[in-house]
Amino acid sequence: MEKIEVNGMNFVPMFRHQEIVEIVKGVAAKLNEAYRDCEEKPLLLCTLNGALPFCGELMMHINFDPDIASIKVSTYEGTESTGKINKLIGPTTSVEGRNVIIVEDIVDTGISLRNLRRIMDEMGAKSAKVCTLLFKPGKFHAEEKKSGSMILPEFVGKEIPDAFILGYGLDYNESFRCLKDIYVLED
Ligand code: IMP
Ligand code: MG
């Protein structure tokens, strides 16, 4: 598909599927380096629904054998972050004492990430690191400055400019998650 029109907005291709797979391979290599000597089995925690395709692809390219679990939080409505966690489901396995790898589709304001780290901490995780396919540093830096903390996602596939995207798990009001390419809102 060359273009997607929805509610008067135009989305154009940003990353084709093959390019996404290369990005995933790159971030998998970083995880392999970090976790290859880890004696305890890490826990790969997929944040539903957005990170589903990324997490699935990542599993094909890591060379250690983690346990797998899921968690669901949501902050977005339309194309804007609501700034607070609306829902929480899971985690589907206890994270107590575990080295958790939180798998995210994208880090934007960092609010979800900060909340997920706090939730992991409250639930007694031994460590919680964030592996994200995409990272928009723009809003993240502004938000983190306000909050007084600055913990970057530890494993990043690719940094992108501050624009709304969809496809490959990323949605616009729960639609377009199944597109195999990633599209960006034209300005
Ligand atoms: P944050 O809390 O603002 O960092 O963003 C949290 C979540 O919002 C991400 O995990 C995504 O699920 C969603 N999100 C952020 N940016 C986009 C986007 O450009 N398109 C679709 N979803 C997004
Ligand atoms: Mg997400």
XYZ file of N, CA, C and O and ligand atoms in Angstrom:
772
model
N 0.839 -1.198 0.000
C 0.000 0.000 0.000
C 0.874 1.250 0.000
O 1.832 1.323 0.758
N 0.544 2.211 -0.836
C 1.366 3.418 -0.928
C 0.890 4.508 0.015
O 1.655 5.354 0.426
N -0.405 4.481 0.330
C -0.948 5.572 1.138
C -2.174 5.073 1.903
O -2.937 4.267 1.382
N -2.380 5.550 3.120
C -3.575 5.202 3.881
C -4.273 6.501 4.267
O -3.639 7.416 4.804
N -5.564 6.573 3.957
C -6.329 7.771 4.336
C -7.306 7.395 5.431
O -8.082 6.446 5.284
N -7.284 8.144 6.546
C -8.224 7.880 7.625
C -8.582 9.199 8.320
O -7.691 9.976 8.675
N -9.882 9.448 8.453
C -10.378 10.694 9.079
C -9.680 11.946 8.556
O -9.267 12.813 9.336
N -9.487 12.004 7.230
C -8.862 13.188 6.628
C -7.356 13.266 6.811
O -6.736 14.264 6.454
N -6.763 12.209 7.398
C -5.294 12.208 7.558
C -4.678 11.246 6.552
O -5.264 10.211 6.239
N -3.494 11.600 6.061
C -2.777 10.739 5.113
C -1.543 10.142 5.774
O -0.724 10.867 6.347
N -1.430 8.821 5.654
C -0.253 8.124 6.166
C 0.529 7.548 4.984
O -0.065 6.962 4.082
N 1.845 7.730 5.009
C 2.707 7.228 3.925
C 3.745 6.261 4.512
O 4.068 6.350 5.697
N 4.293 5.351 3.681
C 5.234 4.353 4.221
C 6.465 4.997 4.865
O 7.008 5.963 4.337
N 6.864 4.455 6.000
C 8.082 4.916 6.680
C 9.121 3.792 6.678
O 10.263 4.003 6.318
N 8.701 2.585 7.104
C 9.587 1.417 7.049
C 8.836 0.261 6.409
O 7.748 -0.097 6.869
N 9.430 -0.326 5.365
C 8.871 -1.538 4.772
C 9.203 -2.722 5.680
O 10.143 -2.672 6.472
N 8.449 -3.805 5.506
C 8.589 -4.942 6.412
C 10.037 -5.432 6.546
O 10.512 -5.681 7.665
N 10.731 -5.552 5.405
C 12.091 -6.086 5.447
C 13.030 -5.189 6.257
O 13.916 -5.665 6.971
N 12.787 -3.888 6.139
C 13.587 -2.926 6.906
C 13.320 -3.091 8.408
O 14.238 -2.992 9.227
N 12.058 -3.355 8.745
C 11.701 -3.560 10.160
C 12.431 -4.790 10.689
O 12.990 -4.772 11.790
N 12.439 -5.858 9.873
C 13.121 -7.094 10.311
C 14.606 -6.810 10.578
O 15.169 -7.297 11.562
N 15.222 -5.981 9.740
C 16.643 -5.638 9.955
C 16.819 -4.864 11.258
O 17.790 -5.067 11.989
N 15.872 -3.961 11.549
C 15.930 -3.206 12.811
C 15.802 -4.171 13.993
O 16.526 -4.067 14.986
N 14.885 -5.138 13.859
C 14.678 -6.122 14.938
C 15.960 -6.945 15.138
O 16.384 -7.184 16.284
N 16.585 -7.355 14.041
C 17.833 -8.132 14.154
C 18.889 -7.328 14.895
O 19.643 -7.869 15.707
N 18.950 -6.033 14.627
C 19.929 -5.153 15.279
C 19.713 -5.091 16.781
O 20.668 -5.202 17.564
N 18.451 -4.939 17.187
C 18.193 -4.820 18.629
C 18.336 -6.191 19.305
O 18.784 -6.289 20.454
N 18.027 -7.270 18.572
C 18.220 -8.625 19.110
C 19.709 -8.862 19.395
O 20.064 -9.470 20.413
N 20.566 -8.349 18.524
C 22.017 -8.519 18.726
C 22.446 -7.828 20.019
O 23.296 -8.336 20.759
N 21.847 -6.667 20.309
C 22.178 -5.951 21.561
C 21.733 -6.777 22.772
O 22.441 -6.863 23.772
N 20.546 -7.391 22.684
C 20.068 -8.236 23.790
C 20.967 -9.453 23.947
O 21.295 -9.854 25.071
N 21.358 -10.057 22.829
C 22.220 -11.244 22.881
C 23.525 -10.934 23.608
O 24.006 -11.728 24.416
N 24.065 -9.769 23.311
C 25.303 -9.333 23.948
C 25.090 -9.157 25.464
O 25.893 -9.610 26.266
N 23.972 -8.523 25.820
C 23.723 -8.195 27.229
C 23.335 -9.412 28.069
O 23.642 -9.464 29.258
N 22.622 -10.370 27.469
C 22.051 -11.471 28.278
C 22.721 -12.823 28.052
O 22.318 -13.803 28.651
N 23.794 -12.854 27.220
C 24.353 -14.174 26.886
C 24.951 -14.869 28.101
O 24.924 -16.088 28.190
N 25.491 -14.083 29.066
C 26.093 -14.721 30.235
C 25.179 -14.702 31.453
O 25.613 -14.999 32.565
N 23.908 -14.339 31.241
C 22.961 -14.232 32.362
C 22.630 -15.640 32.866
O 22.142 -16.476 32.100
N 22.940 -15.888 34.152
C 22.738 -17.247 34.669
C 21.268 -17.573 34.912
O 20.814 -18.680 34.673
N 20.520 -16.533 35.383
C 19.083 -16.773 35.600
C 18.343 -16.507 34.301
O 18.700 -15.601 33.557
N 17.303 -17.272 34.053
C 16.512 -17.100 32.838
C 15.815 -15.735 32.850
O 15.003 -15.489 33.755
N 16.093 -14.843 31.895
C 15.370 -13.566 31.897
C 13.894 -13.780 31.526
O 13.539 -14.821 30.974
N 13.091 -12.784 31.852
C 11.663 -12.837 31.510
C 11.382 -11.773 30.455
O 11.553 -10.578 30.696
N 10.986 -12.230 29.281
C 10.644 -11.312 28.187
C 9.177 -10.941 28.369
O 8.297 -11.791 28.257
N 8.915 -9.652 28.663
C 7.566 -9.213 28.995
C 7.006 -8.377 27.851
O 7.374 -7.212 27.661
N 6.112 -8.988 27.086
C 5.543 -8.316 25.911
C 4.426 -7.366 26.347
O 3.492 -7.783 27.028
N 4.506 -6.106 25.973
C 3.435 -5.161 26.297
C 2.402 -5.196 25.168
O 2.676 -4.779 24.046
N 1.237 -5.734 25.522
C 0.157 -5.913 24.545
C -0.545 -4.582 24.291
O -0.600 -3.760 25.186
N -1.174 -4.387 23.134
C -1.101 -5.246 21.974
C 0.031 -4.816 21.022
O 0.440 -5.580 20.163
N 0.488 -3.572 21.219
C 1.386 -2.963 20.227
C 2.662 -3.738 19.956
O 3.132 -3.786 18.819
N 3.243 -4.344 21.002
C 4.551 -4.977 20.822
C 4.464 -6.417 20.316
O 5.494 -7.074 20.164
N 3.230 -6.909 20.052
C 3.083 -8.318 19.642
C 3.954 -8.704 18.443
O 4.727 -9.660 18.533
N 3.853 -8.005 17.302
C 4.669 -8.424 16.156
C 6.164 -8.277 16.425
O 6.952 -9.146 16.052
N 6.540 -7.194 17.100
C 7.958 -6.972 17.423
C 8.468 -8.086 18.321
O 9.539 -8.666 18.078
N 7.700 -8.422 19.356
C 8.138 -9.444 20.300
C 8.279 -10.792 19.591
O 9.254 -11.512 19.803
N 7.307 -11.093 18.720
C 7.365 -12.352 17.967
C 8.604 -12.424 17.094
O 9.306 -13.445 17.065
N 8.902 -11.347 16.404
C 10.079 -11.320 15.517
C 11.369 -11.381 16.344
O 12.307 -12.086 15.985
N 11.357 -10.647 17.469
C 12.531 -10.633 18.355
C 12.871 -12.052 18.830
O 14.033 -12.450 18.876
N 11.819 -12.822 19.141
C 12.018 -14.198 19.615
C 12.731 -15.064 18.585
O 13.377 -16.054 18.938
N 12.603 -14.688 17.309
C 13.260 -15.456 16.242
C 14.757 -15.157 16.168
O 15.493 -15.862 15.501
N 15.202 -14.063 16.783
C 16.581 -13.612 16.586
C 17.405 -13.544 17.862
O 18.568 -13.142 17.806
N 16.808 -13.923 19.006
C 17.630 -13.935 20.223
C 18.205 -15.339 20.389
O 17.593 -16.327 19.978
N 19.413 -15.406 20.966
C 20.042 -16.720 21.094
C 20.156 -17.179 22.550
O 20.978 -18.000 22.877
N 19.305 -16.595 23.422
C 19.150 -17.128 24.776
C 17.695 -17.575 24.899
O 16.917 -17.388 23.962
N 17.354 -18.193 26.023
C 16.049 -18.849 26.125
C 15.226 -18.257 27.276
O 15.201 -18.823 28.366
N 14.572 -17.107 27.051
C 13.857 -16.455 28.158
C 12.515 -17.115 28.429
O 11.976 -17.826 27.581
N 11.941 -16.854 29.617
C 10.522 -17.126 29.819
C 9.769 -15.983 29.141
O 10.312 -14.887 28.973
N 8.521 -16.240 28.781
C 7.721 -15.238 28.064
C 6.473 -14.919 28.885
O 5.804 -15.834 29.391
N 6.167 -13.632 29.011
C 4.919 -13.220 29.663
C 4.422 -11.940 29.001
O 5.129 -11.334 28.185
N 3.198 -11.547 29.349
C 2.610 -10.343 28.750
C 2.035 -9.437 29.818
O 1.692 -9.878 30.920
N 1.894 -8.178 29.448
C 1.247 -7.186 30.312
C 0.534 -6.213 29.384
O 0.943 -6.045 28.234
N -0.553 -5.626 29.881
C -1.253 -4.654 29.032
C -1.525 -3.379 29.813
O -2.160 -3.415 30.872
N -1.025 -2.278 29.298
C -1.351 -0.962 29.859
C -1.752 -0.093 28.674
O -1.367 -0.367 27.547
N -2.548 0.932 28.919
C -2.810 1.814 27.784
C -2.865 3.265 28.223
O -3.352 3.593 29.305
N -2.308 4.135 27.384
C -2.295 5.573 27.681
C -2.827 6.391 26.508
O -3.201 7.535 26.682
N -2.827 5.792 25.315
C -3.140 6.573 24.115
C -4.626 6.621 23.792
O -5.347 5.668 23.976
N -5.097 7.764 23.311
C -6.422 7.865 22.705
C -6.243 8.664 21.434
O -5.714 9.769 21.477
N -6.649 8.111 20.270
C -6.432 8.798 18.994
C -4.948 8.906 18.732
O -4.220 7.934 18.823
N -4.474 10.131 18.437
C -3.055 10.308 18.139
C -2.317 11.001 19.281
O -1.199 11.443 19.126
N -2.952 11.124 20.457
C -2.309 11.813 21.589
C -2.253 10.920 22.821
O -3.199 10.210 23.126
N -1.154 11.016 23.571
C -1.051 10.295 24.833
C -1.980 10.951 25.857
O -2.053 12.168 25.936
N -2.721 10.135 26.638
C -3.595 10.706 27.669
C -2.795 11.029 28.925
O -3.311 11.654 29.842
N -1.548 10.569 28.969
C -0.667 10.931 30.081
C -0.830 10.075 31.324
O -0.063 10.184 32.258
N -1.861 9.247 31.363
C -1.999 8.373 32.543
C -2.330 6.953 32.092
O -2.852 6.737 31.011
N -2.011 6.007 32.973
C -2.303 4.611 32.671
C -3.795 4.384 32.882
O -4.325 4.652 33.957
N -4.491 3.931 31.848
C -5.930 3.699 31.958
C -6.248 2.294 32.441
O -7.167 2.092 33.208
N -5.505 1.324 31.915
C -5.837 -0.074 32.219
C -4.559 -0.836 32.488
O -3.514 -0.531 31.947
N -4.685 -1.860 33.301
C -3.537 -2.739 33.535
C -4.043 -4.172 33.591
O -4.932 -4.488 34.376
N -3.507 -5.021 32.738
C -3.821 -6.458 32.773
C -2.494 -7.190 32.874
O -1.569 -6.910 32.117
N -2.405 -8.117 33.799
C -1.175 -8.897 33.939
C -0.264 -8.284 34.983
O -0.723 -7.459 35.764
N 1.004 -8.629 35.039
C 1.702 -9.565 34.162
C 1.192 -10.998 34.327
O 0.708 -11.369 35.385
N 1.301 -11.767 33.239
C 0.730 -13.108 33.221
C 1.586 -14.126 33.983
O 1.194 -15.287 34.095
N 2.763 -13.690 34.443
C 3.641 -14.534 35.256
C 4.199 -13.644 36.361
O 4.352 -12.446 36.128
N 4.539 -14.205 37.504
C 5.143 -13.386 38.569
C 6.502 -12.836 38.107
O 7.295 -13.554 37.504
N 6.741 -11.564 38.404
C 8.023 -10.959 38.025
C 8.962 -10.871 39.230
O 10.088 -10.391 39.104
N 8.493 -11.341 40.378
C 9.280 -11.230 41.606
C 10.646 -11.910 41.461
O 10.729 -13.075 41.061
N 11.688 -11.148 41.723
C 13.050 -11.688 41.669
C 13.568 -11.954 40.266
O 14.650 -12.526 40.111
N 12.807 -11.528 39.254
C 13.203 -11.832 37.872
C 13.937 -10.665 37.212
O 13.697 -9.509 37.537
N 14.803 -11.002 36.252
C 15.403 -9.988 35.386
C 14.456 -9.818 34.200
O 14.380 -10.678 33.322
N 13.716 -8.707 34.228
C 12.643 -8.516 33.244
C 13.131 -7.664 32.079
O 13.794 -6.637 32.271
N 12.795 -8.107 30.883
C 13.033 -7.298 29.676
C 11.658 -6.860 29.189
O 10.881 -7.683 28.688
N 11.336 -5.585 29.393
C 10.038 -5.062 28.965
C 10.121 -4.781 27.466
O 10.966 -3.999 27.021
N 9.259 -5.433 26.691
C 9.304 -5.257 25.234
C 8.215 -4.275 24.813
O 7.024 -4.531 25.010
N 8.622 -3.152 24.260
C 7.702 -2.081 23.861
C 7.755 -1.878 22.348
O 8.805 -2.050 21.731
N 6.621 -1.489 21.770
C 6.614 -1.131 20.350
C 7.330 0.194 20.132
O 8.157 0.337 19.242
N 6.992 1.190 20.988
C 7.556 2.522 20.805
C 7.566 3.264 22.132
O 6.666 3.077 22.951
N 8.592 4.058 22.355
C 8.624 4.945 23.518
C 8.483 6.361 22.993
O 9.284 6.809 22.164
N 7.444 7.051 23.474
C 7.156 8.407 23.002
C 7.393 9.385 24.156
O 8.508 9.870 24.346
N 6.363 9.668 24.963
C 6.568 10.570 26.106
C 7.383 9.881 27.206
O 7.987 10.549 28.044
N 7.366 8.555 27.218
C 8.065 7.806 28.266
C 7.187 7.534 29.485
O 7.632 6.917 30.446
N 5.938 8.012 29.434
C 5.034 7.846 30.587
C 4.749 6.361 30.830
O 4.833 5.884 31.967
N 4.441 5.626 29.765
C 4.185 4.178 29.928
C 5.411 3.491 30.500
O 5.307 2.664 31.407
N 6.555 3.850 29.925
C 7.812 3.228 30.342
C 8.063 3.482 31.827
O 8.398 2.569 32.580
N 7.854 4.729 32.264
C 8.089 5.073 33.664
C 7.128 4.290 34.555
O 7.508 3.770 35.604
N 5.863 4.196 34.121
C 4.879 3.440 34.900
C 5.212 1.958 34.931
O 5.074 1.296 35.970
N 5.648 1.423 33.807
C 6.005 0.001 33.761
C 7.193 -0.301 34.670
O 7.200 -1.311 35.381
N 8.181 0.590 34.664
C 9.327 0.381 35.552
C 8.865 0.404 37.009
O 9.301 -0.401 37.825
N 7.959 1.359 37.338
C 7.455 1.456 38.714
C 6.683 0.188 39.092
O 6.871 -0.375 40.167
N 5.826 -0.277 38.158
C 5.034 -1.493 38.426
C 5.973 -2.688 38.663
O 5.786 -3.471 39.601
N 7.015 -2.808 37.834
C 7.972 -3.911 37.994
C 8.660 -3.825 39.366
O 8.854 -4.823 40.043
N 9.001 -2.588 39.737
C 9.662 -2.353 41.013
C 8.739 -2.758 42.171
O 9.142 -3.494 43.068
N 7.480 -2.294 42.091
C 6.504 -2.612 43.150
C 6.253 -4.111 43.234
O 5.959 -4.641 44.297
N 6.342 -4.790 42.093
C 6.090 -6.236 42.086
C 7.344 -7.046 42.399
O 7.326 -8.272 42.290
N 8.438 -6.345 42.717
C 9.632 -7.036 43.208
C 10.560 -7.608 42.150
O 11.337 -8.532 42.445
N 10.500 -7.057 40.925
C 11.445 -7.534 39.898
C 12.877 -7.230 40.349
O 13.124 -6.211 41.007
N 13.801 -8.115 39.996
C 15.205 -7.902 40.363
C 15.796 -6.787 39.499
O 16.543 -5.940 39.969
N 15.467 -6.820 38.212
C 15.861 -5.735 37.309
C 14.785 -5.610 36.241
O 14.065 -6.569 35.965
N 14.653 -4.406 35.686
C 13.696 -4.203 34.592
C 14.345 -3.297 33.571
O 14.656 -2.138 33.852
N 14.601 -3.862 32.386
C 15.191 -3.067 31.304
C 14.200 -3.013 30.157
O 13.371 -3.910 30.005
N 14.309 -1.960 29.376
C 13.320 -1.742 28.324
C 13.946 -1.945 26.945
O 15.005 -1.389 26.645
N 13.275 -2.774 26.155
C 13.695 -3.028 24.783
C 12.580 -2.518 23.873
O 11.470 -3.051 23.901
N 12.849 -1.490 23.098
C 11.802 -0.915 22.263
C 12.201 -0.910 20.794
O 13.366 -0.662 20.470
N 11.225 -1.213 19.942
C 11.505 -1.194 18.499
C 11.859 0.225 18.077
O 12.861 0.449 17.409
N 11.023 1.189 18.493
C 11.214 2.580 18.060
C 11.242 3.517 19.264
O 10.652 3.226 20.303
N 11.909 4.645 19.087
C 12.043 5.630 20.166
C 11.945 7.015 19.555
O 12.650 7.334 18.611
N 10.996 7.817 20.109
C 10.892 9.225 19.676
C 11.528 10.069 20.773
O 10.864 10.361 21.779
N 12.780 10.446 20.660
C 13.448 11.141 21.770
C 12.870 12.518 22.061
O 12.974 12.998 23.192
N 12.242 13.156 21.085
C 11.752 14.529 21.233
C 10.920 14.753 22.476
O 11.331 15.457 23.408
N 9.723 14.155 22.507
C 8.807 14.359 23.637
C 9.351 13.737 24.920
O 9.113 14.235 26.006
N 10.075 12.648 24.763
C 10.618 11.920 25.917
C 11.482 12.849 26.771
O 11.309 12.935 27.976
N 12.388 13.571 26.114
C 13.300 14.434 26.862
C 12.539 15.537 27.591
O 12.837 15.841 28.745
N 11.527 16.123 26.939
C 10.740 17.182 27.569
C 10.000 16.641 28.796
O 10.035 17.244 29.877
N 9.348 15.487 28.644
C 8.576 14.884 29.751
C 9.469 14.457 30.905
O 9.149 14.660 32.066
N 10.604 13.837 30.559
C 11.487 13.321 31.606
C 12.087 14.465 32.411
O 12.288 14.346 33.609
N 12.345 15.599 31.726
C 12.890 16.756 32.450
C 11.889 17.215 33.505
O 12.242 17.480 34.636
N 10.596 17.254 33.091
C 9.531 17.673 34.014
C 9.476 16.734 35.222
O 9.263 17.149 36.344
N 9.636 15.436 34.966
C 9.492 14.446 36.036
C 10.755 14.347 36.886
O 10.760 13.702 37.926
N 11.837 14.973 36.408
C 13.079 14.988 37.183
C 13.901 13.720 37.059
O 14.938 13.585 37.669
N 13.422 12.762 36.262
C 14.219 11.543 36.067
C 14.607 11.450 34.592
O 14.051 12.144 33.767
N 15.581 10.643 34.294
C 15.986 10.520 32.892
C 16.565 9.134 32.670
O 17.769 8.959 32.576
N 15.687 8.139 32.664
C 16.168 6.780 32.410
C 15.777 6.421 30.990
O 14.593 6.244 30.674
N 16.785 6.341 30.119
C 16.522 6.043 28.712
C 16.154 4.572 28.548
O 16.564 3.734 29.353
N 15.396 4.240 27.483
C 15.207 2.807 27.196
C 16.573 2.192 26.890
O 17.380 2.783 26.169
N 16.845 1.032 27.480
C 18.187 0.454 27.395
C 18.513 -0.112 26.011
O 19.654 -0.063 25.562
N 17.509 -0.691 25.338
C 17.753 -1.330 24.034
C 16.786 -0.722 23.013
O 15.569 -0.891 23.147
N 17.331 -0.011 22.032
C 16.487 0.722 21.069
C 16.768 0.219 19.654
O 17.929 0.117 19.242
N 15.680 -0.117 18.931
C 15.841 -0.520 17.533
C 16.227 0.662 16.677
O 17.269 0.668 16.020
N 15.395 1.714 16.709
C 15.668 2.894 15.886
C 15.005 4.128 16.477
O 13.882 4.062 16.961
N 15.721 5.252 16.414
C 15.133 6.540 16.817
C 14.421 7.137 15.616
O 14.912 7.051 14.489
N 13.244 7.725 15.881
C 12.487 8.356 14.792
C 12.049 9.765 15.218
O 11.967 10.050 16.409
N 11.736 10.626 14.239
C 11.258 11.970 14.588
C 9.888 11.909 15.254
O 9.198 10.883 15.199
N 9.495 13.024 15.829
C 8.256 13.102 16.591
C 7.052 13.204 15.649
O 6.594 14.302 15.367
N 6.563 12.064 15.161
C 5.378 12.063 14.290
C 4.579 10.813 14.599
O 5.147 9.806 15.052
N 3.267 10.862 14.365
C 2.424 9.709 14.675
C 2.573 8.640 13.591
O 2.548 8.937 12.398
N 2.735 7.394 14.020
C 2.914 6.295 13.069
C 1.906 5.176 13.356
O 1.341 5.102 14.449
N 1.713 4.312 12.368
C 0.854 3.140 12.577
C 1.347 1.961 11.750
O 2.153 2.112 10.845
N 0.847 0.776 12.114
C 1.227 -0.463 11.437
C 2.201 -1.281 12.262
O 2.763 -0.787 13.240
N 2.380 -2.559 11.909
C 3.285 -3.476 12.608
C 3.026 -3.421 14.128
O 3.928 -3.209 14.922
N 1.766 -3.557 14.496
C 1.393 -3.564 15.916
C 0.894 -2.219 16.410
O 0.078 -2.152 17.333
N 1.379 -1.143 15.808
C 0.980 0.207 16.254
C -0.374 0.565 15.660
O -0.609 0.383 14.466
N -1.235 1.133 16.501
C -2.615 1.367 16.073
C -2.971 2.848 15.983
O -2.321 3.702 16.587
N -4.067 3.095 15.261
C -4.789 4.360 15.379
C -6.171 3.957 15.866
O -6.911 3.276 15.130
N -6.519 4.293 17.107
C -7.784 3.862 17.727
C -8.077 2.380 17.478
O -9.158 2.003 17.036
N -7.098 1.545 17.765
C -7.207 0.073 17.691
C -7.301 -0.476 16.265
O -7.555 -1.663 16.094
N -7.100 0.345 15.249
C -7.079 -0.167 13.879
C -5.650 -0.117 13.326
O -4.797 0.585 13.867
N -5.451 -0.852 12.248
C -4.209 -0.875 11.448
C -3.045 -1.623 12.103
O -1.935 -1.573 11.608
N -3.296 -2.349 13.194
C -2.194 -3.055 13.851
C -1.605 -4.151 12.967
O -0.449 -4.529 13.129
N -2.422 -4.703 12.051
C -1.975 -5.876 11.280
C -1.203 -5.511 10.012
O -0.771 -6.412 9.286
N -1.010 -4.237 9.735
C -0.219 -3.875 8.550
C 1.219 -4.330 8.752
O 1.774 -4.149 9.829
N 1.830 -4.885 7.699
C 3.180 -5.399 7.903
C 4.258 -4.320 7.761
O 5.387 -4.504 8.195
N 3.899 -3.184 7.183
C 4.818 -2.043 7.091
C 4.408 -0.993 8.136
O 3.310 -1.053 8.687
N 5.292 -0.019 8.371
C 4.974 1.104 9.278
C 4.770 2.366 8.445
O 5.557 2.653 7.537
N 3.693 3.077 8.748
C 3.318 4.300 8.016
C 3.384 5.504 8.946
O 3.133 5.388 10.143
N 3.698 6.676 8.377
C 3.794 7.895 9.178
C 2.783 8.930 8.673
O 2.532 9.029 7.473
N 2.254 9.689 9.615
C 1.297 10.750 9.298
C 2.018 11.859 8.539
O 3.016 12.404 9.028
N 1.484 12.170 7.358
C 2.081 13.230 6.532
C 1.726 14.581 7.138
O 0.597 14.783 7.566
N 2.712 15.523 7.147
C 2.320 16.840 7.713
C 2.062 17.868 6.627
O 2.104 17.579 5.462
P 4.351 6.899 25.804
O 3.796 6.559 27.158
O 3.922 8.266 25.369
O 5.851 6.717 25.729
O 3.711 5.937 24.738
C 3.192 4.743 25.122
C 2.481 3.952 24.090
O 1.721 4.776 23.227
C 3.391 3.151 23.189
O 3.777 1.957 23.774
C 2.468 2.932 22.017
O 1.650 1.808 22.230
C 1.657 4.202 21.972
N 2.232 5.135 20.963
C 3.191 6.068 21.121
N 3.463 6.699 19.969
C 2.650 6.129 19.046
C 2.469 6.328 17.629
O 3.110 7.162 16.969
N 1.537 5.537 17.033
C 0.793 4.598 17.710
N 0.949 4.376 19.016
C 1.851 5.137 19.679
Mg 2.737 0.115 23.640
